[in-house]
PDB file of C-alpha atoms in Angstrom:
ATOM      1  CA  MET A   1      85.716 154.878 142.028  1.00 77.00           C
ATOM      2  CA  TYR A   2      83.575 158.095 143.008  1.00 88.00           C
ATOM      3  CA  PHE A   3      83.206 161.353 142.570  1.00 91.00           C
ATOM      4  CA  LYS A   4      81.643 164.178 144.179  1.00 93.00           C
ATOM      5  CA  ASN A   5      80.252 165.772 141.181  1.00 91.00           C
ATOM      6  CA  ASP A   6      80.561 166.041 137.617  1.00 88.00           C
ATOM      7  CA  PHE A   7      83.537 168.346 137.993  1.00 88.00           C
ATOM      8  CA  ASP A   8      85.700 166.299 139.305  1.00 90.00           C
ATOM      9  CA  LEU A   9      84.633 163.305 137.059  1.00 91.00           C
ATOM     10  CA  TYR A  10      85.597 165.539 134.039  1.00 91.00           C
ATOM     11  CA  HIS A  11      88.384 166.923 135.389  1.00 90.00           C
ATOM     12  CA  VAL A  12      90.028 162.978 136.131  1.00 93.00           C
ATOM     13  CA  ILE A  13      88.973 162.252 132.387  1.00 94.00           C
ATOM     14  CA  GLY A  14      90.628 165.253 130.897  1.00 94.00           C
ATOM     15  CA  THR A  15      93.687 164.902 132.726  1.00 94.00           C
ATOM     16  CA  ASN A  16      94.175 161.339 131.933  1.00 96.00           C
ATOM     17  CA  ILE A  17      93.125 161.749 127.951  1.00 96.00           C
ATOM     18  CA  LYS A  18      95.786 164.916 128.235  1.00 97.00           C
ATOM     19  CA  HIS A  19      98.374 161.877 129.893  1.00 97.00           C
ATOM     20  CA  TYR A  20      97.861 159.264 127.422  1.00 98.00           C
ATOM     21  CA  ARG A  21      98.030 161.331 124.249  1.00 98.00           C
ATOM     22  CA  LYS A  22     101.074 162.840 125.399  1.00 98.00           C
ATOM     23  CA  GLN A  23     102.757 159.335 126.200  1.00 97.00           C
ATOM     24  CA  SER A  24     101.510 158.136 122.593  1.00 98.00           C
ATOM     25  CA  LYS A  25     103.292 161.537 121.294  1.00 98.00           C
ATOM     26  CA  LEU A  26     100.125 162.195 119.524  1.00 98.00           C
ATOM     27  CA  THR A  27      99.284 166.324 119.528  1.00 98.00           C
ATOM     28  CA  GLN A  28      95.751 167.709 119.765  1.00 98.00           C
ATOM     29  CA  VAL A  29      95.057 167.764 116.414  1.00 98.00           C
ATOM     30  CA  GLN A  30      96.083 164.476 115.574  1.00 98.00           C
ATOM     31  CA  LEU A  31      94.014 163.089 118.035  1.00 98.00           C
ATOM     32  CA  ALA A  32      91.271 164.915 117.435  1.00 98.00           C
ATOM     33  CA  GLU A  33      91.492 163.767 113.366  1.00 98.00           C
ATOM     34  CA  GLN A  34      91.760 160.442 114.014  1.00 98.00           C
ATOM     35  CA  THR A  35      88.858 160.471 116.503  1.00 97.00           C
ATOM     36  CA  LYS A  36      87.074 162.446 114.051  1.00 96.00           C
ATOM     37  CA  ILE A  37      86.098 165.325 116.703  1.00 95.00           C
ATOM     38  CA  SER A  38      86.912 168.956 116.546  1.00 95.00           C
ATOM     39  CA  ILE A  39      90.218 170.022 117.983  1.00 96.00           C
ATOM     40  CA  SER A  40      88.228 172.605 119.740  1.00 93.00           C
ATOM     41  CA  TYR A  41      86.217 169.773 121.641  1.00 93.00           C
ATOM     42  CA  LEU A  42      89.175 167.695 122.326  1.00 95.00           C
ATOM     43  CA  SER A  43      90.756 170.976 123.944  1.00 94.00           C
ATOM     44  CA  LYS A  44      87.560 171.547 126.089  1.00 92.00           C
ATOM     45  CA  ILE A  45      87.722 167.953 127.016  1.00 93.00           C
ATOM     46  CA  GLU A  46      91.663 168.321 128.279  1.00 93.00           C
ATOM     47  CA  ALA A  47      91.367 171.904 129.996  1.00 90.00           C
ATOM     48  CA  ALA A  48      91.446 171.805 133.542  1.00 75.00           C
ATOM     49  CA  GLY A  49      88.249 173.795 134.323  1.00 74.00           C
ATOM     50  CA  CYS A  50      86.227 171.630 131.854  1.00 72.00           C
ATOM     51  CA  ASN A  51      82.632 170.837 132.411  1.00 74.00           C
ATOM     52  CA  LYS A  52      82.037 169.324 129.012  1.00 71.00           C
ATOM     53  CA  SER A  53      79.987 166.173 129.173  1.00 79.00           C
ATOM     54  CA  LEU A  54      81.339 163.179 126.953  1.00 85.00           C
ATOM     55  CA  SER A  55      79.590 160.667 125.216  1.00 91.00           C
ATOM     56  CA  ILE A  56      80.676 156.710 125.867  1.00 95.00           C
ATOM     57  CA  SER A  57      81.143 156.418 122.039  1.00 96.00           C
ATOM     58  CA  VAL A  58      83.555 159.616 122.026  1.00 95.00           C
ATOM     59  CA  LEU A  59      85.561 158.256 125.139  1.00 96.00           C
ATOM     60  CA  ASN A  60      85.697 154.897 123.364  1.00 97.00           C
ATOM     61  CA  GLN A  61      87.109 156.383 119.693  1.00 97.00           C
ATOM     62  CA  ILE A  62      89.640 157.887 122.031  1.00 98.00           C
ATOM     63  CA  ALA A  63      90.842 155.308 124.195  1.00 98.00           C
ATOM     64  CA  ASN A  64      90.973 152.923 120.808  1.00 98.00           C
ATOM     65  CA  VAL A  65      93.445 155.613 119.090  1.00 98.00           C
ATOM     66  CA  LEU A  66      95.479 155.912 122.106  1.00 98.00           C
ATOM     67  CA  GLY A  67      95.424 151.920 122.736  1.00 98.00           C
ATOM     68  CA  VAL A  68      94.470 152.038 126.307  1.00 98.00           C
ATOM     69  CA  GLU A  69      91.049 150.612 128.076  1.00 98.00           C
ATOM     70  CA  ILE A  70      88.129 153.065 128.506  1.00 97.00           C
ATOM     71  CA  SER A  71      88.524 152.446 132.041  1.00 96.00           C
ATOM     72  CA  GLU A  72      91.924 154.111 132.845  1.00 97.00           C
ATOM     73  CA  PHE A  73      90.662 157.683 131.909  1.00 95.00           C
ATOM     74  CA  PHE A  74      88.586 157.225 135.233  1.00 95.00           C
ATOM     75  CA  LYS A  75      91.347 156.429 137.389  1.00 95.00           C
ATOM     76  CA  GLU A  76      92.768 159.009 139.897  1.00 87.00           C
ATOM     77  CA  VAL A  77      96.303 159.708 139.623  1.00 74.00           C
TER      78      VAL A  77
END
């Protein structure tokens, strides 16, 4: 995996989180509650123009709730 800049990286991560969240039939509110992050933070992560950095810990929490490998968030679709 190679990303030209942080914007591209965050865009791919946010898009993948949104994809797996919808696949799991969870709303943003449900995922935010289960991962113990705020809904505003999650919505910023999923937003197309997101430039919000994420910790590995938050990514791990989201991956665990969605039942996916954390590496799935970095794959360009």
